[in-house]
PDB file of C-alpha atoms and ligand atoms in Angstrom:
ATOM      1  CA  UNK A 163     -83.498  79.375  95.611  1.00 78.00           C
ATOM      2  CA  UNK A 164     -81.035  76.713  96.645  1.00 94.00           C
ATOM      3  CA  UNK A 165     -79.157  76.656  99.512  1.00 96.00           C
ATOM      4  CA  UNK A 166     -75.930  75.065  98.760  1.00 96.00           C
ATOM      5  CA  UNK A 167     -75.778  76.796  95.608  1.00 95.00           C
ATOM      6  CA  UNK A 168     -75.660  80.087  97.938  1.00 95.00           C
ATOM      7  CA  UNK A 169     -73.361  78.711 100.125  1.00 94.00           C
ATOM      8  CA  UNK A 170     -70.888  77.794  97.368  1.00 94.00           C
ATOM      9  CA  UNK A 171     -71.118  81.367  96.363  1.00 94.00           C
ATOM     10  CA  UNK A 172     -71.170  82.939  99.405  1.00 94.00           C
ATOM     11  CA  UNK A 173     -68.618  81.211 101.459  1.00 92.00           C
ATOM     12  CA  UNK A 174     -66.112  78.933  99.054  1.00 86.00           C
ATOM     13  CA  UNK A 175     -63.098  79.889  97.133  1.00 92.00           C
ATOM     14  CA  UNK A 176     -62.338  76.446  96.083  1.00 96.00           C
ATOM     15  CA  UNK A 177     -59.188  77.785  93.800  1.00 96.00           C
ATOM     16  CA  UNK A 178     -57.102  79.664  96.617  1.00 96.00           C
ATOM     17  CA  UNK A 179     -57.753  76.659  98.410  1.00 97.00           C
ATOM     18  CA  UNK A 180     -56.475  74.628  95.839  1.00 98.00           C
ATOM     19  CA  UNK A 181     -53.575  76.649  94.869  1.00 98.00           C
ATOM     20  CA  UNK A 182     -52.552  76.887  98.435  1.00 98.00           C
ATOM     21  CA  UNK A 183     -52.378  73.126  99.450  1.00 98.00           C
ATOM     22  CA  UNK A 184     -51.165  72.597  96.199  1.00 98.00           C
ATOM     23  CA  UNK A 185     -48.134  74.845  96.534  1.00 98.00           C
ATOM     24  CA  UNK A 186     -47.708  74.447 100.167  1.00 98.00           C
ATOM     25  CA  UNK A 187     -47.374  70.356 100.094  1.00 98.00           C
ATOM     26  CA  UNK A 188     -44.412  71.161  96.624  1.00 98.00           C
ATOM     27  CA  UNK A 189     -42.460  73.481  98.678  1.00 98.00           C
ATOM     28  CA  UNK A 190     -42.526  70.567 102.096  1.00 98.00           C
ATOM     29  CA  UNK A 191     -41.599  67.558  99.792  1.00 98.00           C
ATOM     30  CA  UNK A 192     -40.404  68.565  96.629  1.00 98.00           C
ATOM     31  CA  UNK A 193     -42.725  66.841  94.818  1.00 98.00           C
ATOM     32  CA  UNK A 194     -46.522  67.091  93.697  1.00 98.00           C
ATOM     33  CA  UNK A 195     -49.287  65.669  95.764  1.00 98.00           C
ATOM     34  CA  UNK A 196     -51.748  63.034  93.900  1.00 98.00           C
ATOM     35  CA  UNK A 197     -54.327  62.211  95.987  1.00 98.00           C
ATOM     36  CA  UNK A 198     -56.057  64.259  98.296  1.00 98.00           C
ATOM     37  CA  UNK A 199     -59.174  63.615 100.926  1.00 98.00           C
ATOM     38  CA  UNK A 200     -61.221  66.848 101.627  1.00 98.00           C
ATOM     39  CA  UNK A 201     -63.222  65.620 105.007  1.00 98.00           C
ATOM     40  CA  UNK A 202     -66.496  66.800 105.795  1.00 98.00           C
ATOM     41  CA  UNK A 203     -67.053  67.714 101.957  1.00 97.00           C
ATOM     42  CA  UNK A 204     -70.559  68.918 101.921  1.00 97.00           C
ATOM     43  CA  UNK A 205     -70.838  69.336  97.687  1.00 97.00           C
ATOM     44  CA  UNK A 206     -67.334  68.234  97.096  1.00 97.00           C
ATOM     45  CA  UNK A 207     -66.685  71.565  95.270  1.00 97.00           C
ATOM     46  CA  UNK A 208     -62.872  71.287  96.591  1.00 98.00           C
ATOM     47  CA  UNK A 209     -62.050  68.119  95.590  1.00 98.00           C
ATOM     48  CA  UNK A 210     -63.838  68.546  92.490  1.00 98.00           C
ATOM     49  CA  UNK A 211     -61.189  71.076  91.347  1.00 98.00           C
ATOM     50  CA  UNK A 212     -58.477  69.572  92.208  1.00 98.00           C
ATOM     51  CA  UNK A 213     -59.617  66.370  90.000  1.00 98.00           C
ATOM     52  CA  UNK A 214     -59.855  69.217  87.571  1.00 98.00           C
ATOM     53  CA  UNK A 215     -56.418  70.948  88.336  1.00 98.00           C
ATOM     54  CA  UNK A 216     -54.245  67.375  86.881  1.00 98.00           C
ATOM     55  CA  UNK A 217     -55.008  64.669  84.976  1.00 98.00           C
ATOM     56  CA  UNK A 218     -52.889  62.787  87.693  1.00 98.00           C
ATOM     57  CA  UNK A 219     -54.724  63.835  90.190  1.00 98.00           C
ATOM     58  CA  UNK A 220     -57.423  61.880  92.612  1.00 98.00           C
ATOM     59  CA  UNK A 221     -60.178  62.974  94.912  1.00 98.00           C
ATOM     60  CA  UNK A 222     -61.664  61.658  97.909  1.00 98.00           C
ATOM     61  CA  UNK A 223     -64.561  63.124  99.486  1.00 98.00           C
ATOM     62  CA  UNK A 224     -65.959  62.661 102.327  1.00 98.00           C
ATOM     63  CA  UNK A 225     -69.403  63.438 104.103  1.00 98.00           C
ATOM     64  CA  UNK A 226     -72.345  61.688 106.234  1.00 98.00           C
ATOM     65  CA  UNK A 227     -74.885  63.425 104.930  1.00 98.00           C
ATOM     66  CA  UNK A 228     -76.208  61.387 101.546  1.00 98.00           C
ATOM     67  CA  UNK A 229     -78.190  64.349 100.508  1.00 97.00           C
ATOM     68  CA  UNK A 230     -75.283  67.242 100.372  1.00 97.00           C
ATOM     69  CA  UNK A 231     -73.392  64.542  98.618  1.00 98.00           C
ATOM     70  CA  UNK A 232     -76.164  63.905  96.282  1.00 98.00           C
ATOM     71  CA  UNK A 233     -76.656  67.845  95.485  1.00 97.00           C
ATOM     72  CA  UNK A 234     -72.821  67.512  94.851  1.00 97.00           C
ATOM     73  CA  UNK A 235     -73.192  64.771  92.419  1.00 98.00           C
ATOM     74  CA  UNK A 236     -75.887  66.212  90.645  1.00 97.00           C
ATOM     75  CA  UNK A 237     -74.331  69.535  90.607  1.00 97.00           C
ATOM     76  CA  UNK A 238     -70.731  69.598  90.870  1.00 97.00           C
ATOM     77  CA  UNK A 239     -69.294  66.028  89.234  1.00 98.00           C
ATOM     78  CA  UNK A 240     -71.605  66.219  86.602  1.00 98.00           C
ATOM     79  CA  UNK A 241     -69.795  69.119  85.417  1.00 97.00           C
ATOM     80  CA  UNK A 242     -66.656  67.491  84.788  1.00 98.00           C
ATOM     81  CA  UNK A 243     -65.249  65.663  82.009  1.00 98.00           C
ATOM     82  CA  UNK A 244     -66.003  61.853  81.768  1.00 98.00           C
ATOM     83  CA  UNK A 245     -62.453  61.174  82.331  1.00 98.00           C
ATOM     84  CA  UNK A 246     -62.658  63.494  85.762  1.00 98.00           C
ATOM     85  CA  UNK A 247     -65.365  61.892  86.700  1.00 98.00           C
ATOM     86  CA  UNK A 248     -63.513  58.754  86.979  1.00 98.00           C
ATOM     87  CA  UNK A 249     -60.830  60.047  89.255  1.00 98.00           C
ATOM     88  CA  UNK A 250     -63.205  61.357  91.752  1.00 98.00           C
ATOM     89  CA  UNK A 251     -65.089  59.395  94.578  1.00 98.00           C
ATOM     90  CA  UNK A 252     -68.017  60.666  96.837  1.00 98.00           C
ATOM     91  CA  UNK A 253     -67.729  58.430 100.350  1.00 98.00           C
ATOM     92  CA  UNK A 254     -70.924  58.736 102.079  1.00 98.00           C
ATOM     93  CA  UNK A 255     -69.070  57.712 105.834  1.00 98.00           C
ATOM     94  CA  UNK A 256     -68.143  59.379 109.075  1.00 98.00           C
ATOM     95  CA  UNK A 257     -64.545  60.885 109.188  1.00 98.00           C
ATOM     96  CA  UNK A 258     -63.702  59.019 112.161  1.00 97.00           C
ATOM     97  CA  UNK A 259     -63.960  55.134 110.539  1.00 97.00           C
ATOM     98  CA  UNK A 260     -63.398  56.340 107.052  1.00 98.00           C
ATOM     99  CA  UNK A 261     -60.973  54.012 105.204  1.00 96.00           C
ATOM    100  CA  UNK A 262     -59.418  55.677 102.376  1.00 97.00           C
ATOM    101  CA  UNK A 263     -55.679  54.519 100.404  1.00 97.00           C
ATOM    102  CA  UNK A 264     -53.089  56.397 101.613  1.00 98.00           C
ATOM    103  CA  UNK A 265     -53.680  60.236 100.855  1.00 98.00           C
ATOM    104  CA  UNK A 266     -50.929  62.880 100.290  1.00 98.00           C
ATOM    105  CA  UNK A 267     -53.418  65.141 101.779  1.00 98.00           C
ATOM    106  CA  UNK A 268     -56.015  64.938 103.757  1.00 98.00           C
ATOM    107  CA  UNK A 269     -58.226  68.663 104.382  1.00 98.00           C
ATOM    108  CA  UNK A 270     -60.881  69.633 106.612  1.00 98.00           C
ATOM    109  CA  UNK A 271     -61.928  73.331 105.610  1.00 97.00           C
ATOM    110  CA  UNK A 272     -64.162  75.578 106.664  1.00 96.00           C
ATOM    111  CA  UNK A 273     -63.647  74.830 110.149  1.00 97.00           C
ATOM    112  CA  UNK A 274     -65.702  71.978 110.273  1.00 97.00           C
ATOM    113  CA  UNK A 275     -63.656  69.933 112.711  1.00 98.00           C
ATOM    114  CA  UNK A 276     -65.014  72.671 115.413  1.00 98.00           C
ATOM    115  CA  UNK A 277     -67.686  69.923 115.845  1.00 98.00           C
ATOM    116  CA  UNK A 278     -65.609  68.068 117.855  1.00 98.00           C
ATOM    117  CA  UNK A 279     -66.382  69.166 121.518  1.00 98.00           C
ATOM    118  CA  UNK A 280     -63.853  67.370 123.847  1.00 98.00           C
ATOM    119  CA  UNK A 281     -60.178  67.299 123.780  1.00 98.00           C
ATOM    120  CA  UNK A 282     -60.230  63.323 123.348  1.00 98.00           C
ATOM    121  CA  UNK A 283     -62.970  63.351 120.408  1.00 98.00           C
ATOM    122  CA  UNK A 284     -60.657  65.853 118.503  1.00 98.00           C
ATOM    123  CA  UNK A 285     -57.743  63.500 119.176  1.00 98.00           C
ATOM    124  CA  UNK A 286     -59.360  60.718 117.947  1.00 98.00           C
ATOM    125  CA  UNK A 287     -60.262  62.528 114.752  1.00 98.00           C
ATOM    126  CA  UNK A 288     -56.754  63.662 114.284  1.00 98.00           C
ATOM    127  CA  UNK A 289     -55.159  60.332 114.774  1.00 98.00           C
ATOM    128  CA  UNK A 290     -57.483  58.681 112.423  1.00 98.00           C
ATOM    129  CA  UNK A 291     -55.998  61.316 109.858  1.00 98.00           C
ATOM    130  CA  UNK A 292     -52.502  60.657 111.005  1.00 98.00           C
ATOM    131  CA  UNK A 293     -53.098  57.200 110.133  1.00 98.00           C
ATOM    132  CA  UNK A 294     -55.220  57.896 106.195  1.00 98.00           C
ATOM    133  CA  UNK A 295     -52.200  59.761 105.345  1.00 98.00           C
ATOM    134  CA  UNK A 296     -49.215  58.156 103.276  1.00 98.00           C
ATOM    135  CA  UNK A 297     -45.786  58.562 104.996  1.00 98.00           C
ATOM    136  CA  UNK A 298     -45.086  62.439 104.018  1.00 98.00           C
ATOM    137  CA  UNK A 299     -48.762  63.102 103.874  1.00 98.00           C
ATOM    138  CA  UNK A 300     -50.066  66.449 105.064  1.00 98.00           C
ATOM    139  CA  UNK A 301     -53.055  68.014 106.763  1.00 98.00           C
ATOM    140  CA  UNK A 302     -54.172  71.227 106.078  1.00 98.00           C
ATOM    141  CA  UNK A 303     -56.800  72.813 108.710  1.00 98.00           C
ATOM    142  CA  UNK A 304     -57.982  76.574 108.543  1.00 98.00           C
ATOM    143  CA  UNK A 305     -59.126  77.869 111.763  1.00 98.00           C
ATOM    144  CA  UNK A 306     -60.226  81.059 112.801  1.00 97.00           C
ATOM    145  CA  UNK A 307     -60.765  83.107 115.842  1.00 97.00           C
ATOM    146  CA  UNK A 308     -60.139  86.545 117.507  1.00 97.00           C
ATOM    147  CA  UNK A 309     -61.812  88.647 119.946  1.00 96.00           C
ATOM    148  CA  UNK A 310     -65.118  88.872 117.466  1.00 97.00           C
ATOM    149  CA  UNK A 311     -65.051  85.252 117.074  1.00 97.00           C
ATOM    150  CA  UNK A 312     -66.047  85.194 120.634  1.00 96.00           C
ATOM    151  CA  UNK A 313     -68.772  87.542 120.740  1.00 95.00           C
ATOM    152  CA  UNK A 314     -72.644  87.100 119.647  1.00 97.00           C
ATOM    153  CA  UNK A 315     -73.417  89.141 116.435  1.00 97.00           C
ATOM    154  CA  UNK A 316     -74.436  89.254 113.251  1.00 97.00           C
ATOM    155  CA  UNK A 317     -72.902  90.111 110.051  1.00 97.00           C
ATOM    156  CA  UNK A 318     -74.571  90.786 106.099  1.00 97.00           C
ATOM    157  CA  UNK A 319     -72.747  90.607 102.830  1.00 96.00           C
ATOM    158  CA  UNK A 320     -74.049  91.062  99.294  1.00 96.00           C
ATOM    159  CA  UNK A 321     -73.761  88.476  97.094  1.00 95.00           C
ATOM    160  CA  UNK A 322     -75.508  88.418  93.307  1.00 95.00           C
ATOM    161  CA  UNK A 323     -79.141  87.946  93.123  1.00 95.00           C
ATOM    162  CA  UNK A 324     -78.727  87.292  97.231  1.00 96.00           C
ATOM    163  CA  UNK A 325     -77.682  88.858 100.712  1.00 97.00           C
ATOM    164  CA  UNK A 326     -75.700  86.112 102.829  1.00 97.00           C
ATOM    165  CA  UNK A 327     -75.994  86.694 107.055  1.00 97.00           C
ATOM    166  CA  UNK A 328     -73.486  85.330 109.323  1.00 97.00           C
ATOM    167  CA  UNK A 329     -74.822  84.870 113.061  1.00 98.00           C
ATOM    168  CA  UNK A 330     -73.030  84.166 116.074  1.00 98.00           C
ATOM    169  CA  UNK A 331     -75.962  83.597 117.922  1.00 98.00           C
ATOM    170  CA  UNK A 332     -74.478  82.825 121.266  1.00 98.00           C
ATOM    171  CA  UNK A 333     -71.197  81.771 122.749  1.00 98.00           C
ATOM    172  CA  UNK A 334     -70.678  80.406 126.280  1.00 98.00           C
ATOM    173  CA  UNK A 335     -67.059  81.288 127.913  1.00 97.00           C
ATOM    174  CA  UNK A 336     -67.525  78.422 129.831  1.00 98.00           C
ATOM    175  CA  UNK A 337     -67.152  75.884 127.682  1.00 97.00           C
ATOM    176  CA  UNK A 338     -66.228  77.599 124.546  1.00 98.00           C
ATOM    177  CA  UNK A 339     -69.221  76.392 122.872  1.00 98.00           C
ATOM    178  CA  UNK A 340     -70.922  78.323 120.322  1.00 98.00           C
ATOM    179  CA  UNK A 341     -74.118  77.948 117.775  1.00 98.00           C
ATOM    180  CA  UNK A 342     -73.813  79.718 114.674  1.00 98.00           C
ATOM    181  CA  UNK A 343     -76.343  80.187 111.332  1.00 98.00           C
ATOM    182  CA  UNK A 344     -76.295  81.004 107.670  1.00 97.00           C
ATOM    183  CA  UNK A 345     -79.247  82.979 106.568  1.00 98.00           C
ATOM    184  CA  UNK A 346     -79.754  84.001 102.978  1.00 97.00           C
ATOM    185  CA  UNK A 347     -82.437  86.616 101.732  1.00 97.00           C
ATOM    186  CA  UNK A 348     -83.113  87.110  97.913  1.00 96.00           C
ATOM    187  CA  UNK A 349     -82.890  90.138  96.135  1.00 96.00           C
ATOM    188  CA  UNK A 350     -86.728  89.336  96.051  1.00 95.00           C
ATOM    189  CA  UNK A 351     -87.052  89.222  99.983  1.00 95.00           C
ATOM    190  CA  UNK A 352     -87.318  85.804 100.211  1.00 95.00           C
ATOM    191  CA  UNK A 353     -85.697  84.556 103.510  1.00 96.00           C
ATOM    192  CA  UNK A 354     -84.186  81.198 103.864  1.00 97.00           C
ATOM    193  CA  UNK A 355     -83.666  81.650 107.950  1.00 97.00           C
ATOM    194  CA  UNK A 356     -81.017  79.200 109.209  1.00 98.00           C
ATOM    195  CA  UNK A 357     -80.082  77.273 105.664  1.00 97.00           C
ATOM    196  CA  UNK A 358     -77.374  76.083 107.958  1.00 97.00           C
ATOM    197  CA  UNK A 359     -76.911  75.323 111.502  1.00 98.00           C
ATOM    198  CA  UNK A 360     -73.345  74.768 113.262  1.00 98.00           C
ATOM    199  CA  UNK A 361     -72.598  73.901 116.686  1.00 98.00           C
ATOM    200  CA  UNK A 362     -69.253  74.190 117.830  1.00 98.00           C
ATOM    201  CA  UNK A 363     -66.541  74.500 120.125  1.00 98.00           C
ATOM    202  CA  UNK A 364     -64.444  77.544 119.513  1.00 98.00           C
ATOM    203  CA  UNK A 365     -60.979  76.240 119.290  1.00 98.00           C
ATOM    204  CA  UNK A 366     -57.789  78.019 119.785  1.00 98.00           C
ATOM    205  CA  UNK A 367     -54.479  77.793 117.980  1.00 98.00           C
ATOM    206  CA  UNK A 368     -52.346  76.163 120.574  1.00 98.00           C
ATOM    207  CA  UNK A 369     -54.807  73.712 121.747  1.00 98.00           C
ATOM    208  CA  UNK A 370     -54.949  72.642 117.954  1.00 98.00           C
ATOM    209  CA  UNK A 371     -51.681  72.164 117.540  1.00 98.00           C
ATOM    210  CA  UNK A 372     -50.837  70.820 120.724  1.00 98.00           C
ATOM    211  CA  UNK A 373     -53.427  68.033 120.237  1.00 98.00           C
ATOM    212  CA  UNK A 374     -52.140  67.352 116.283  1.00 98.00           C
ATOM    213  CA  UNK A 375     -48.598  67.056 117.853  1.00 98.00           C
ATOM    214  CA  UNK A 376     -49.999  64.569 120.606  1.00 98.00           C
ATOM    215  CA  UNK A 377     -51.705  62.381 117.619  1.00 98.00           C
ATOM    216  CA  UNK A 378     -48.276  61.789 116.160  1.00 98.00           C
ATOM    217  CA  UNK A 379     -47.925  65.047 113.886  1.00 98.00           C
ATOM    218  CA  UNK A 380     -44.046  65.384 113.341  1.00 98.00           C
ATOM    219  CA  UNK A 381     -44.216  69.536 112.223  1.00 98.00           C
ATOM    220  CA  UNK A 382     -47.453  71.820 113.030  1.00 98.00           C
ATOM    221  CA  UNK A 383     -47.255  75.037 111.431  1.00 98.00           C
ATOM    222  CA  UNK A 384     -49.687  78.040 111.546  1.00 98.00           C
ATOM    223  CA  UNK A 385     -49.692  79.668 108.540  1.00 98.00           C
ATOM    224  CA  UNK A 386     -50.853  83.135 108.772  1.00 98.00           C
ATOM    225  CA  UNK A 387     -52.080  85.848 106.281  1.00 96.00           C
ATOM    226  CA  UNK A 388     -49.992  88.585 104.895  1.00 95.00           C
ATOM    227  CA  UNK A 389     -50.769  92.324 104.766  1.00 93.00           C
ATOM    228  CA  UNK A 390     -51.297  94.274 101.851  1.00 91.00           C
ATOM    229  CA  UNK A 391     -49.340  97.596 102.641  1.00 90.00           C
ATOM    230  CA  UNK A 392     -51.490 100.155 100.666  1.00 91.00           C
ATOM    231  CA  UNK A 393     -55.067  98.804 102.384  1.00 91.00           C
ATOM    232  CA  UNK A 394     -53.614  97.144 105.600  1.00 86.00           C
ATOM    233  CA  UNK A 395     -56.098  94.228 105.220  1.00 88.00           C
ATOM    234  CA  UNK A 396     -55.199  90.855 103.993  1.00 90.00           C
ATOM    235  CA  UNK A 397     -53.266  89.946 101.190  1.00 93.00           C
ATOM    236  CA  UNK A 398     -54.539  86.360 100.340  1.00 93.00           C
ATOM    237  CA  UNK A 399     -50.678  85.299 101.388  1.00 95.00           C
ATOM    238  CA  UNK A 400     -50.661  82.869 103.682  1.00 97.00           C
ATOM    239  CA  UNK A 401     -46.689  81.946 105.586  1.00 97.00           C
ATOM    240  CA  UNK A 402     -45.716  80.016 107.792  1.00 98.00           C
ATOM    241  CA  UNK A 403     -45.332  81.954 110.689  1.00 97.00           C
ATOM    242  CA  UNK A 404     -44.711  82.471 114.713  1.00 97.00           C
ATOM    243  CA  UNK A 405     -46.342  85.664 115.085  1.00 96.00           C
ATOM    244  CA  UNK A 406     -49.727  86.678 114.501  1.00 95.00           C
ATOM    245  CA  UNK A 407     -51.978  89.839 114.815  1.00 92.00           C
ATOM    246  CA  UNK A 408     -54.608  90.373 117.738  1.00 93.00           C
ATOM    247  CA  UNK A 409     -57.066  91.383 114.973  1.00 92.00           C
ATOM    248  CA  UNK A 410     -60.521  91.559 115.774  1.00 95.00           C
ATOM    249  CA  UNK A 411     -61.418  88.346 113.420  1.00 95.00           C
ATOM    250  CA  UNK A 412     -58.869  85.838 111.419  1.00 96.00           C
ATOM    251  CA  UNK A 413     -58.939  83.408 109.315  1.00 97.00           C
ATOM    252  CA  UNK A 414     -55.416  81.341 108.795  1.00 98.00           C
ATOM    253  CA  UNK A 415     -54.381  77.430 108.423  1.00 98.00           C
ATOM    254  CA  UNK A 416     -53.012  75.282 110.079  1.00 98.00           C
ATOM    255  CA  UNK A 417     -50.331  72.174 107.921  1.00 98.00           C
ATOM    256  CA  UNK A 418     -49.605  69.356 110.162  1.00 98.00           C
ATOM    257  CA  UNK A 419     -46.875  66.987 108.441  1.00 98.00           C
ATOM    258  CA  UNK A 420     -46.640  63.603 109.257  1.00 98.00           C
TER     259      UNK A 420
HETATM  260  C1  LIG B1914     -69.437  73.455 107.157  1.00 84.33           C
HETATM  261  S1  LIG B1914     -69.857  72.116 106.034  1.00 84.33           S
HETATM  262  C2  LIG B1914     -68.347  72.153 105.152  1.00 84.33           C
HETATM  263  C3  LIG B1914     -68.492  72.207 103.665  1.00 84.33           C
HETATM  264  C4  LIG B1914     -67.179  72.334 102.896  1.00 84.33           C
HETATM  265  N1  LIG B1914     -66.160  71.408 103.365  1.00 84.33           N
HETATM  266  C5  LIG B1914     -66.600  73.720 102.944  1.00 84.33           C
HETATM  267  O1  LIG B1914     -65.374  73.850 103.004  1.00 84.33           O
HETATM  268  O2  LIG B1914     -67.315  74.707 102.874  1.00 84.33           O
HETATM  269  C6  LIG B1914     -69.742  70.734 107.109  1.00 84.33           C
HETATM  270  C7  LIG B1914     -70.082  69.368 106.497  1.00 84.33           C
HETATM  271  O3  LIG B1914     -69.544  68.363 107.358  1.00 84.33           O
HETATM  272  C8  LIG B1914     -70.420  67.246 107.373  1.00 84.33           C
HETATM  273  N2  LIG B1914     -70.102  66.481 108.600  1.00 84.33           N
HETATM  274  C9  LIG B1914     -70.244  66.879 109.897  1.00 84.33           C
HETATM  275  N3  LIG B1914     -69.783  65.930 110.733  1.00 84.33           N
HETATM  276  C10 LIG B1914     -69.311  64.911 109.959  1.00 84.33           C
HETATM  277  C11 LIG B1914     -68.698  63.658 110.243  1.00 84.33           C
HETATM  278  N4  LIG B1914     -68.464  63.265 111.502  1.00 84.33           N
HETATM  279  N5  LIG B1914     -68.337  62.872 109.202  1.00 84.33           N
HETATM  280  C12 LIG B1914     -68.569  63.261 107.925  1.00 84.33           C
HETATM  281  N6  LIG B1914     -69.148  64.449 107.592  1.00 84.33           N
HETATM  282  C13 LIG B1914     -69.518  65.258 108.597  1.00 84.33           C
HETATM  283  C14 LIG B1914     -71.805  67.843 107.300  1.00 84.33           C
HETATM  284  O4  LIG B1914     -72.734  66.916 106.771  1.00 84.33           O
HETATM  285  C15 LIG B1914     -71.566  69.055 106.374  1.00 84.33           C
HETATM  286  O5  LIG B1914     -71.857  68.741 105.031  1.00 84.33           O
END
């Protein structure tokens, strides 16, 4: 029973994510991205296939926790070749004083930026991006919110050998501040109550891009999911786009050029 192990199963799909910066940073500037920084990195799963993806390609990642990074080590760079092993680096430092080369691309997935409570701390964060990135660098955000994102509840999904439980445990509309869990229960019954913890500030779309603009971003674009006609849910596509959906929960990201 190991938590990040479930997690990465659960909650990652390190290959759309991938494919999507990927394709997204070749269409804005026409050539391929090299490097790439995936903030708050947890196991480094992400940047651990993109090193994989390219035999040009190098990964930064970046957490403060030295034990995450360590079960990342053990269990995610081991994996690759020798040769990818030498294009990837774990930096055990704090995304705000993180000094990296210049990056193509910098990520921070899985809404982990949500930590950031105040209006200045996020700009701060964002400007110390804005500065890690080369001169057509990009950012890539996801975000997510609608009118379940603000409400306190609780949500199962089967998973092999496991069942993962999302819980919005509560959420004050004062402040926008809301503590969240992972749970996990084996098939066994075993329960792993609150494998992970997150307390954050529930951001919305416009005040994200409004602060990315104000640290110096020259284009912020929301990129929002298609819909697949025959089941009306989500299509995996994600556009660039001006118009979303008042569904009752989305996921989308956000690409802030430099
Ligand atoms: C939600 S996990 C994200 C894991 C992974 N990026 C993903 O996409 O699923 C958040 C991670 O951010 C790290 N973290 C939180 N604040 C940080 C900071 N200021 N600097 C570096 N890492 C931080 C935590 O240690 C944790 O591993």
């Amino acid at each position: 029973m190991d938590k990040h192990a479930f997690y990465q199963q659960a909650v990652q799909c390190v290959e759309a994510e991938i494919d999507f910066v990927t394709e997204t940073f070749q269409q804005l500037r026409c050539r391929p991205a090299v490097s790439l920084r995936e903030d708050f990195c947890g196991t480094a799963q992400t940047t651990c296939e993109w090193v994989a993806r390219d035999s040009n390609n190098l990964g930064y990642a970046v957490d403060f926790d030295p034990l995450v990074l360590q079960w990342g080590e053990q269990n995610n760079v081991s994996r690759l070749t020798p040769e990818q092993q030498q294009r990837i680096h774990l930096i055990n430092e704090d995304v705000l004083t993180v000094q990296t080369a210049p990056m193509d691309m910098v990520l921070a997935m899985n809404f982990s930026y949500f930590i950031f409570m105040t209006r200045a701390d996020m700009r701060c964060y964002f400007q110390s991006v804005y500065q890690s990135l080369a001169g057509d660098g990009v950012f890539f955000l996801d975000a997510f919110g609608g009118y379940e994102a603000a409400k306190e509840l609780t949500e199962e999904r089967v998973c092999d050998g496991f069942t993962y439980i999302w819980e919005q445990a509560t959420f004050n509309p004062i402040n926008s501040q809301m503590q969240c869990y992972i749970h996990f229960i084996t098939d066994e019954g075993v329960r792993m109550d609150q494998a992970f913890s997150y307390h954050w500030r529930l951001w919305t779309l416009p005040e994200i891009s409004e602060l990315l603009t104000e640290s110096g971003f020259a284009q912020v674009d929301v990129y929002w999911e298609g819909t697949d006609k025959k089941t009306g849910e989500g299509n995996d596509v994600y556009t660039a786009s001006q118009q979303g959906t008042a569904d009752a929960g989305w996921v989308c990201y956000i690409v802030a050029q430099k």
